[in-house]
XYZ file of C-alpha atoms in Angstrom:
570
model
C -3.129 -29.092 -164.358
C -3.317 -25.293 -164.228
C -6.816 -23.810 -164.193
C -7.948 -22.197 -167.471
C -7.359 -18.480 -168.005
C -10.622 -16.666 -168.666
C -10.676 -13.164 -170.173
C -14.026 -11.377 -170.359
C -14.693 -8.664 -172.931
C -17.690 -6.384 -172.549
C -19.066 -3.763 -174.926
C -21.413 -1.195 -173.405
C -22.295 0.923 -176.437
C -25.527 0.393 -178.367
C -25.495 -3.204 -179.664
C -23.920 -4.279 -176.382
C -22.352 -7.708 -175.979
C -20.131 -9.900 -173.820
C -17.528 -12.476 -174.879
C -15.554 -14.972 -172.807
C -12.177 -16.324 -173.926
C -10.868 -19.556 -172.405
C -7.120 -19.943 -172.880
C -7.272 -17.570 -175.837
C -10.238 -19.131 -177.648
C -13.855 -17.948 -177.683
C -15.936 -20.292 -175.543
C -19.121 -18.190 -175.400
C -20.389 -14.828 -176.602
C -23.758 -13.100 -176.813
C -25.283 -9.820 -177.898
C -27.409 -8.239 -175.207
C -30.380 -7.760 -177.529
C -30.713 -11.526 -177.931
C -31.473 -11.853 -174.209
C -33.282 -8.579 -173.434
C -35.256 -8.808 -176.722
C -34.710 -5.063 -177.320
C -33.193 -4.278 -180.710
C -29.740 -2.634 -180.522
C -29.800 -2.870 -176.724
C -26.707 -1.699 -174.873
C -25.732 0.062 -171.670
C -25.669 -2.075 -168.532
C -23.859 -5.339 -169.267
C -24.845 -7.599 -166.357
C -27.363 -9.599 -168.400
C -24.899 -10.488 -171.162
C -22.045 -11.229 -168.750
C -24.207 -13.529 -166.617
C -25.258 -15.427 -169.756
C -21.582 -16.089 -170.555
C -20.711 -17.169 -167.016
C -23.721 -19.490 -166.818
C -23.037 -21.001 -170.240
C -19.442 -21.812 -169.243
C -20.463 -22.935 -165.747
C -18.124 -20.548 -163.940
C -18.424 -17.586 -161.573
C -16.922 -14.132 -161.757
C -14.125 -15.244 -159.415
C -12.870 -17.600 -162.135
C -12.245 -14.691 -164.529
C -8.664 -13.375 -164.654
C -9.318 -10.073 -166.443
C -12.152 -7.900 -167.735
C -11.663 -5.481 -170.649
C -14.438 -2.990 -171.403
C -15.328 -0.404 -174.035
C -18.132 2.152 -174.330
C -18.486 5.050 -176.727
C -18.289 8.488 -175.030
C -17.920 6.848 -171.594
C -15.380 5.131 -169.405
C -17.783 2.994 -167.382
C -17.639 2.888 -163.602
C -16.985 -0.529 -162.092
C -20.119 -0.397 -159.930
C -22.675 1.498 -161.997
C -23.422 1.943 -165.667
C -27.098 2.542 -166.377
C -27.879 0.405 -163.375
C -25.840 -1.655 -160.963
C -23.206 -3.819 -162.635
C -22.234 -7.386 -161.813
C -18.878 -6.127 -160.459
C -20.437 -3.815 -157.840
C -19.848 -6.028 -154.808
C -16.440 -7.505 -155.690
C -12.932 -6.094 -156.089
C -11.779 -8.768 -158.534
C -11.298 -9.348 -161.392
C -9.298 -6.365 -162.589
C -11.089 -4.155 -165.140
C -9.262 -2.188 -167.831
C -10.561 0.130 -170.574
C -9.696 0.412 -174.256
C -10.815 2.785 -177.018
C -13.574 2.097 -179.506
C -11.456 1.609 -182.640
C -8.880 -0.500 -180.820
C -11.679 -2.851 -179.742
C -12.908 -3.071 -183.341
C -9.383 -3.786 -184.563
C -8.669 -6.550 -182.036
C -11.985 -8.237 -182.870
C -10.698 -8.591 -186.433
C -7.138 -9.754 -185.754
C -8.248 -12.180 -183.043
C -10.571 -14.070 -185.370
C -8.646 -13.585 -188.623
C -6.476 -16.284 -190.221
C -3.483 -13.905 -190.355
C -0.411 -13.970 -188.129
C 0.526 -10.510 -189.416
C -1.598 -7.937 -191.233
C -2.781 -4.373 -191.718
C -6.100 -3.429 -190.090
C -8.597 -0.799 -191.240
C -11.436 0.448 -189.033
C -14.192 2.604 -190.562
C -17.416 3.316 -188.694
C -19.834 6.041 -187.698
C -17.952 7.345 -184.686
C -15.267 6.115 -182.309
C -13.930 7.367 -178.969
C -13.459 11.099 -178.266
C -9.788 12.074 -178.464
C -9.553 13.117 -174.802
C -10.909 9.742 -173.674
C -8.686 7.922 -176.151
C -5.619 9.608 -174.670
C -6.753 8.999 -171.097
C -6.901 5.268 -171.891
C -3.822 5.183 -174.114
C -1.542 8.091 -173.051
C 1.447 6.497 -174.774
C -0.288 7.121 -178.122
C -0.118 10.922 -177.852
C 3.100 10.945 -179.891
C 1.227 9.334 -182.818
C -1.578 11.925 -182.961
C -1.294 14.824 -185.402
C -0.738 18.153 -183.623
C -3.745 19.704 -185.403
C -5.975 17.244 -183.554
C -4.241 17.819 -180.222
C -4.798 21.584 -180.555
C -8.493 21.261 -181.400
C -10.739 22.925 -178.815
C -14.000 21.229 -179.839
C -14.748 17.557 -179.157
C -13.322 15.349 -181.890
C -13.760 11.589 -182.240
C -12.104 8.694 -184.041
C -13.242 8.598 -187.680
C -11.069 5.913 -189.252
C -7.994 4.106 -187.951
C -5.252 2.092 -189.640
C -3.041 -0.324 -187.711
C -0.313 -2.915 -188.133
C -0.618 -6.239 -186.306
C 2.620 -8.135 -185.705
C 1.004 -11.283 -184.366
C 0.815 -10.011 -180.801
C 0.216 -6.284 -180.724
C -1.534 -3.607 -182.758
C 0.409 -0.455 -183.594
C -1.538 2.575 -184.887
C -0.138 3.908 -188.162
C -2.764 6.492 -189.135
C -5.596 7.774 -186.974
C -8.049 10.306 -188.390
C -10.385 12.326 -186.172
C -13.326 14.617 -186.879
C -15.482 17.120 -185.016
C -18.930 16.038 -183.999
C -21.766 17.364 -186.146
C -23.310 20.656 -185.110
C -26.476 21.036 -183.088
C -28.698 21.978 -186.048
C -31.418 19.428 -186.680
C -32.149 18.607 -190.306
C -32.987 15.376 -192.058
C -29.474 15.286 -193.533
C -27.475 16.140 -190.416
C -24.900 13.443 -189.846
C -25.724 11.755 -186.528
C -22.037 11.207 -185.715
C -18.929 13.157 -186.738
C -18.879 15.686 -189.583
C -16.802 13.503 -191.902
C -17.874 9.931 -191.229
C -18.717 7.417 -193.964
C -20.966 5.600 -191.497
C -22.601 8.871 -190.454
C -23.263 9.803 -194.090
C -24.975 6.488 -194.770
C -27.040 6.825 -191.587
C -28.120 10.354 -192.604
C -29.321 9.102 -195.999
C -31.105 6.220 -194.272
C -32.948 8.762 -192.136
C -33.860 10.754 -195.261
C -35.175 7.689 -197.105
C -36.810 5.675 -194.308
C -37.152 8.073 -191.379
C -34.772 5.895 -189.334
C -30.992 6.216 -189.271
C -30.625 2.595 -188.067
C -31.931 1.263 -191.383
C -28.578 1.347 -193.187
C -28.833 -2.353 -194.057
C -32.229 -1.706 -195.600
C -30.705 1.113 -197.671
C -28.229 -1.341 -199.197
C -31.148 -3.653 -200.057
C -33.037 -0.801 -201.723
C -30.111 0.381 -203.857
C -30.347 -2.360 -206.546
C -33.777 -0.986 -207.517
C -32.329 2.463 -208.257
C -30.361 4.316 -210.886
C -27.922 7.055 -209.894
C -27.321 8.534 -213.357
C -29.275 11.672 -212.506
C -27.006 12.460 -209.551
C -23.811 13.977 -210.957
C -22.338 15.223 -207.677
C -20.226 13.665 -204.941
C -20.582 13.415 -201.189
C -16.893 12.858 -200.389
C -13.554 14.430 -201.174
C -10.040 13.416 -200.191
C -7.771 16.149 -198.840
C -4.326 15.809 -197.270
C -4.818 12.155 -196.441
C -8.269 12.636 -194.917
C -11.649 11.633 -196.338
C -14.137 14.479 -195.910
C -17.922 14.707 -196.339
C -18.897 17.738 -198.416
C -22.016 19.795 -197.782
C -22.970 20.532 -201.397
C -24.850 17.260 -201.904
C -27.415 18.113 -199.239
C -29.012 20.894 -201.314
C -30.132 18.284 -203.854
C -32.250 16.373 -201.343
C -35.371 18.269 -200.339
C -37.994 15.528 -200.194
C -37.467 13.408 -197.059
C -39.777 10.452 -196.588
C -42.989 11.190 -194.688
C -43.790 7.599 -193.768
C -44.031 4.239 -195.458
C -47.004 5.073 -197.680
C -45.182 8.161 -198.949
C -42.058 6.075 -199.476
C -43.993 3.518 -201.551
C -45.610 6.268 -203.624
C -42.170 7.690 -204.446
C -40.339 4.369 -204.470
C -38.267 5.025 -207.606
C -36.987 8.333 -206.270
C -35.856 6.867 -202.953
C -34.344 3.860 -204.702
C -32.302 6.250 -206.861
C -31.135 8.105 -203.746
C -30.155 4.794 -202.145
C -28.237 3.756 -205.274
C -26.336 7.068 -205.322
C -25.507 6.836 -201.615
C -24.343 3.242 -202.000
C -22.036 4.134 -204.885
C -20.641 7.076 -202.900
C -19.833 4.792 -199.978
C -18.160 2.243 -202.256
C -15.858 4.890 -203.766
C -15.109 6.422 -200.366
C -14.176 3.090 -198.776
C -11.847 2.073 -201.608
C -10.226 5.531 -201.769
C -9.583 5.627 -198.034
C -8.200 2.093 -197.700
C -6.113 2.364 -200.884
C -4.508 5.535 -199.518
C -3.542 3.802 -196.269
C -2.133 0.760 -198.043
C -0.137 2.937 -200.442
C 1.632 4.417 -197.422
C 1.963 1.121 -195.532
C 1.675 -1.773 -197.987
C 0.752 -5.236 -196.743
C -0.566 -8.330 -198.507
C -2.994 -9.113 -195.665
C -5.777 -6.746 -194.636
C -8.370 -7.008 -191.873
C -11.359 -4.701 -192.331
C -13.853 -3.898 -189.569
C -16.100 -1.199 -188.076
C -19.781 -0.718 -188.910
C -19.111 0.339 -192.519
C -17.450 -3.052 -193.102
C -20.908 -4.674 -192.988
C -21.708 -3.159 -196.404
C -21.587 -6.315 -198.524
C -21.644 -4.493 -201.877
C -18.774 -2.172 -200.964
C -16.870 -5.165 -199.593
C -17.113 -7.005 -202.906
C -15.922 -3.894 -204.779
C -13.014 -3.638 -202.340
C -12.082 -7.263 -202.983
C -12.330 -6.736 -206.739
C -10.037 -3.684 -206.496
C -7.235 -6.081 -205.447
C -5.518 -3.504 -203.258
C -4.528 -6.342 -200.896
C -3.876 -9.979 -201.729
C -5.973 -11.310 -198.842
C -8.824 -9.499 -197.066
C -10.594 -10.696 -193.938
C -13.978 -9.051 -193.330
C -14.862 -9.231 -189.648
C -18.365 -10.791 -189.420
C -19.259 -8.895 -186.219
C -17.866 -5.633 -187.592
C -20.463 -3.407 -185.901
C -20.507 -2.409 -182.249
C -21.736 -5.890 -181.333
C -18.158 -7.003 -181.981
C -16.569 -4.626 -179.460
C -16.696 -7.209 -176.664
C -14.874 -9.677 -178.888
C -12.096 -7.161 -179.484
C -11.922 -6.294 -175.793
C -11.405 -9.947 -174.901
C -8.685 -10.423 -177.510
C -6.915 -7.240 -176.393
C -6.818 -8.624 -172.872
C -5.348 -11.931 -174.016
C -2.877 -10.686 -176.623
C -1.760 -7.243 -175.470
C -2.360 -7.039 -171.734
C -1.559 -10.634 -170.748
C 0.885 -11.006 -173.649
C -0.286 -14.528 -174.428
C 0.206 -16.053 -177.916
C -2.565 -15.852 -180.490
C -4.601 -19.057 -180.700
C -5.895 -20.092 -184.116
C -9.618 -19.423 -184.616
C -11.741 -21.980 -186.503
C -13.719 -19.382 -188.477
C -16.992 -19.956 -186.636
C -19.152 -17.058 -185.497
C -21.422 -19.313 -183.440
C -20.640 -18.430 -179.826
C -24.043 -18.922 -178.164
C -24.887 -21.690 -175.722
C -26.651 -24.875 -176.766
C -30.129 -25.606 -175.376
C -30.785 -29.055 -173.956
C -33.546 -31.469 -174.888
C -35.042 -30.768 -171.459
C -35.207 -27.020 -172.167
C -36.771 -27.673 -175.568
C -39.388 -29.980 -174.029
C -40.192 -27.413 -171.341
C -40.789 -24.765 -174.007
C -43.002 -27.170 -175.951
C -44.953 -28.004 -172.805
C -45.866 -24.323 -172.443
C -47.490 -24.569 -175.865
C -49.347 -27.803 -175.078
C -52.667 -26.093 -175.813
C -51.637 -25.486 -179.414
C -52.583 -27.932 -182.136
C -49.040 -28.748 -183.103
C -47.824 -32.093 -184.380
C -44.528 -33.005 -182.716
C -42.092 -35.776 -183.426
C -38.456 -36.428 -182.675
C -35.840 -37.955 -184.943
C -33.135 -39.930 -183.160
C -30.530 -39.563 -185.926
C -29.600 -36.988 -188.557
C -30.430 -38.933 -191.705
C -34.243 -39.138 -191.407
C -34.418 -35.545 -190.112
C -32.430 -34.226 -193.061
C -34.493 -36.294 -195.528
C -37.713 -34.927 -194.031
C -36.556 -31.285 -194.078
C -35.241 -31.455 -197.645
C -38.520 -33.005 -198.819
C -40.619 -30.303 -197.155
C -38.423 -27.515 -198.515
C -38.692 -28.990 -201.993
C -42.470 -29.033 -201.582
C -42.420 -25.295 -200.859
C -42.705 -25.321 -197.084
C -40.911 -22.758 -194.931
C -38.751 -24.051 -192.091
C -37.574 -22.338 -188.919
C -34.183 -23.955 -188.358
C -32.951 -23.809 -184.731
C -29.635 -25.596 -184.181
C -26.906 -25.532 -181.527
C -25.350 -22.246 -180.319
C -26.523 -19.027 -181.944
C -24.481 -16.846 -184.284
C -22.644 -13.782 -182.961
C -23.169 -10.824 -185.284
C -25.981 -9.576 -187.526
C -26.355 -12.570 -189.859
C -28.048 -15.936 -189.394
C -25.724 -18.536 -190.868
C -27.555 -21.809 -190.279
C -28.084 -21.882 -186.527
C -31.057 -19.482 -186.217
C -32.409 -19.379 -189.766
C -35.575 -19.360 -191.805
C -35.029 -21.656 -194.782
C -37.007 -21.996 -198.002
C -36.834 -22.992 -201.663
C -34.808 -20.426 -203.670
C -36.809 -20.803 -206.880
C -40.522 -21.295 -206.143
C -42.320 -18.273 -207.541
C -43.850 -15.997 -204.904
C -41.809 -17.404 -202.004
C -39.855 -14.174 -201.425
C -43.032 -12.087 -201.245
C -44.689 -14.651 -198.955
C -41.828 -14.658 -196.437
C -41.513 -10.863 -196.419
C -45.244 -10.320 -195.972
C -46.405 -13.228 -193.806
C -43.335 -14.333 -191.840
C -40.925 -11.403 -191.576
C -43.714 -8.754 -191.723
C -41.491 -6.309 -193.595
C -41.171 -4.374 -196.853
C -41.517 -6.357 -200.062
C -38.231 -5.151 -201.584
C -36.104 -6.650 -198.800
C -33.733 -9.349 -200.119
C -32.832 -12.833 -198.937
C -29.503 -14.622 -199.091
C -28.535 -17.792 -200.955
C -26.749 -20.394 -198.827
C -24.531 -22.668 -200.914
C -21.823 -25.220 -200.238
C -18.368 -23.619 -200.328
C -17.166 -26.019 -203.019
C -20.193 -25.312 -205.266
C -20.345 -21.517 -205.111
C -18.696 -21.115 -208.529
C -21.390 -23.282 -210.112
C -24.082 -20.720 -209.313
C -22.273 -17.378 -208.915
C -19.915 -15.607 -211.292
C -17.039 -14.647 -209.009
C -17.351 -17.724 -206.810
C -16.292 -15.760 -203.728
C -15.664 -17.500 -200.450
C -18.227 -15.691 -198.287
C -18.893 -17.630 -195.066
C -20.367 -14.635 -193.218
C -22.868 -13.313 -195.779
C -21.055 -9.951 -196.087
C -19.972 -10.148 -199.744
C -22.140 -9.958 -202.851
C -21.713 -11.848 -206.089
C -23.630 -12.101 -209.359
C -25.970 -15.018 -209.994
C -25.049 -16.818 -213.207
C -27.656 -16.027 -215.923
C -28.589 -19.680 -216.383
C -29.676 -19.881 -212.719
C -31.679 -16.656 -212.441
C -34.995 -18.520 -212.490
C -33.915 -21.261 -210.072
C -32.561 -18.614 -207.682
C -35.208 -15.927 -208.200
C -35.968 -15.622 -204.462
C -32.342 -14.971 -203.512
C -31.229 -12.770 -206.424
C -31.707 -8.986 -206.371
C -33.297 -7.215 -209.319
C -29.834 -6.223 -210.587
C -28.655 -9.840 -210.637
C -26.598 -9.592 -207.455
C -26.859 -11.853 -204.407
C -25.458 -11.647 -200.882
C -24.017 -15.148 -200.771
C -23.284 -17.396 -197.794
C -20.795 -20.187 -198.456
C -21.410 -22.985 -195.947
C -18.511 -24.919 -194.418
C -18.698 -28.340 -192.808
C -16.156 -27.526 -190.081
C -18.643 -25.405 -188.133
C -21.971 -26.010 -189.890
C -22.080 -29.810 -190.465
C -25.857 -30.313 -190.226
C -26.550 -27.396 -192.557
C -24.116 -28.955 -195.064
C -26.033 -32.231 -194.890
C -29.301 -30.405 -195.540
C -27.900 -28.554 -198.564
C -26.581 -31.809 -200.006
C -29.891 -33.617 -199.546
C -31.912 -30.686 -200.900
C -29.749 -30.743 -204.029
C -30.393 -34.482 -204.454
C -34.151 -33.930 -204.281
C -34.488 -30.613 -206.128
C -31.438 -30.438 -208.380
C -30.517 -27.082 -206.790
C -27.603 -26.829 -204.360
C -28.825 -23.554 -202.827
C -31.309 -22.649 -200.089
C -32.926 -19.343 -199.212
C -31.577 -18.305 -195.804
C -32.745 -15.414 -193.664
C -32.622 -14.643 -189.962
C -35.067 -16.303 -187.582
C -36.942 -13.167 -186.548
C -39.494 -10.683 -187.784
C -39.123 -6.974 -188.469
C -37.989 -5.125 -185.352
C -37.245 -8.334 -183.424
C -33.736 -9.465 -182.483
C -32.760 -12.861 -183.863
C -34.306 -15.682 -181.828
C -32.090 -17.031 -179.035
C -34.175 -19.571 -177.079
C -36.598 -22.397 -177.999
C -39.394 -20.409 -176.352
C -38.775 -17.418 -178.627
C -38.611 -19.689 -181.668
C -42.003 -21.130 -180.758
C -43.457 -17.637 -180.332
C -42.352 -16.603 -183.828
C -43.624 -19.913 -185.208
C -46.995 -19.225 -183.611
C -47.507 -15.643 -184.847
C -46.175 -16.111 -188.376
C -46.932 -18.232 -191.408
C -43.937 -20.506 -190.836
C -44.874 -24.098 -191.692
C -42.360 -26.132 -189.704
C -40.091 -25.526 -186.741
C -36.995 -27.684 -186.223
C -35.672 -27.492 -182.645
C -32.488 -29.560 -182.816
C -33.946 -33.064 -183.554
C -37.560 -32.195 -182.727
C -39.982 -31.314 -185.519
C -43.003 -29.118 -184.819
C -45.702 -28.836 -187.478
C -48.903 -26.826 -187.522
C -51.939 -29.054 -187.740
C -53.031 -27.530 -191.054
C -49.769 -28.579 -192.733
C -50.475 -30.772 -195.730
C -48.307 -33.848 -195.955
């Protein structure tokens, strides 16, 4: 039997990651921040690569090809913000691809389509000169106005066709980088980036341009009727950010207390910005599909994580089928690198993906026990269930009683959402639960929302559109008759960022949802990531125990082991 073919993808931008394909299928993948415990960590990739090799039980010599991607850099084999794992060996071969191409391959590799169009929209991609140095054959596809530009210009949005094996660029738009002036509303990326615009408004509202997800959560509290101006215009096939809107925003946040004092104002700004992004995304993608129609569309890049805009895009019906890449941000670059290596460079056939985003390694009972032993001085009650049924019965009962559960199961999710492997679970309808989790477990702002997890086949019972949303990146509207029962997972405008749970890759979570419905009459659970504000999602049992210790979590489930605090009432 021939040895397996391993292709390693590595992303070295912020939100760095590594992914290993085995014979064309993902066998392991991890974001660097999950191991280093530094939010949005990137740069040197040795830590993430070693995790993948160890999880698969192989060495670097077993890898056939490495494909890498970093924004604004073509990384050296030996050094990139420290010595790399490749420094002392000549093999495997390392090749480079551009930022948007990595995004695009991450989508087509995991999508259900054998042929499709692909749209990439983000904050900023590769500079044109680096793009051409990596892909010189693409020069003929670049507009002459971009080739003649003397200032640095970077990928802004890209539109491709995938024929089942290879991506062909159809439209690539570039933009100059923003000028050197420093104002609260200076776009941190290119001059005409949707992602850059949203980051600039995030900085204005929160004082942090990385809080774009928080901005989407704030928007439902606002009203944009007082803002009768636009941030975007479409000219000659290119989406541009105007400058006129900036003059209307002269009151940047001066800290959290100031933000709370002027909450309504900042919520209105967030609502306006959200609506601008929604219109811009639909306008841009509709234009591309008008020129190159296709029934199947893959959508990726950081802007594709905007769940509200995604739902509006789906409702616009500009494509029959849309696949939203769950790791659409830069954490997905390694995934795209690996798929490029398999499909384009090695010219191997696409292997069907099962839809799972759970690429992390599983922790053994021995590792769990070792972590528990370190906490032997704590007054925790521990017990182990040998089979699923009593564990599920116990968890459903406690959730129905109003207890909060840290749910640690199997390999962790790849991407920004916890989908039932590293989750905090709670009752969706007990009054005050949302505020309790935000304040005493997540240690974050009280307006931040939580997601409803629901069985795929029951989503239409509780939500109006009944969207299939396995990755928690589409919103829906909670049906009016369930607003009270789902008060902790429904935004103030009636919307909810739904997760539809599938048995094929989340069987234990399905069992829990079924049992909770039997006991409570509600087939929905509150689901949020197993972390606190500013902390990457928990990866190891030790980290889960740390969060359990410092927060008001009631119960921790580590695979089949239950950990309770001694003050838990039974």
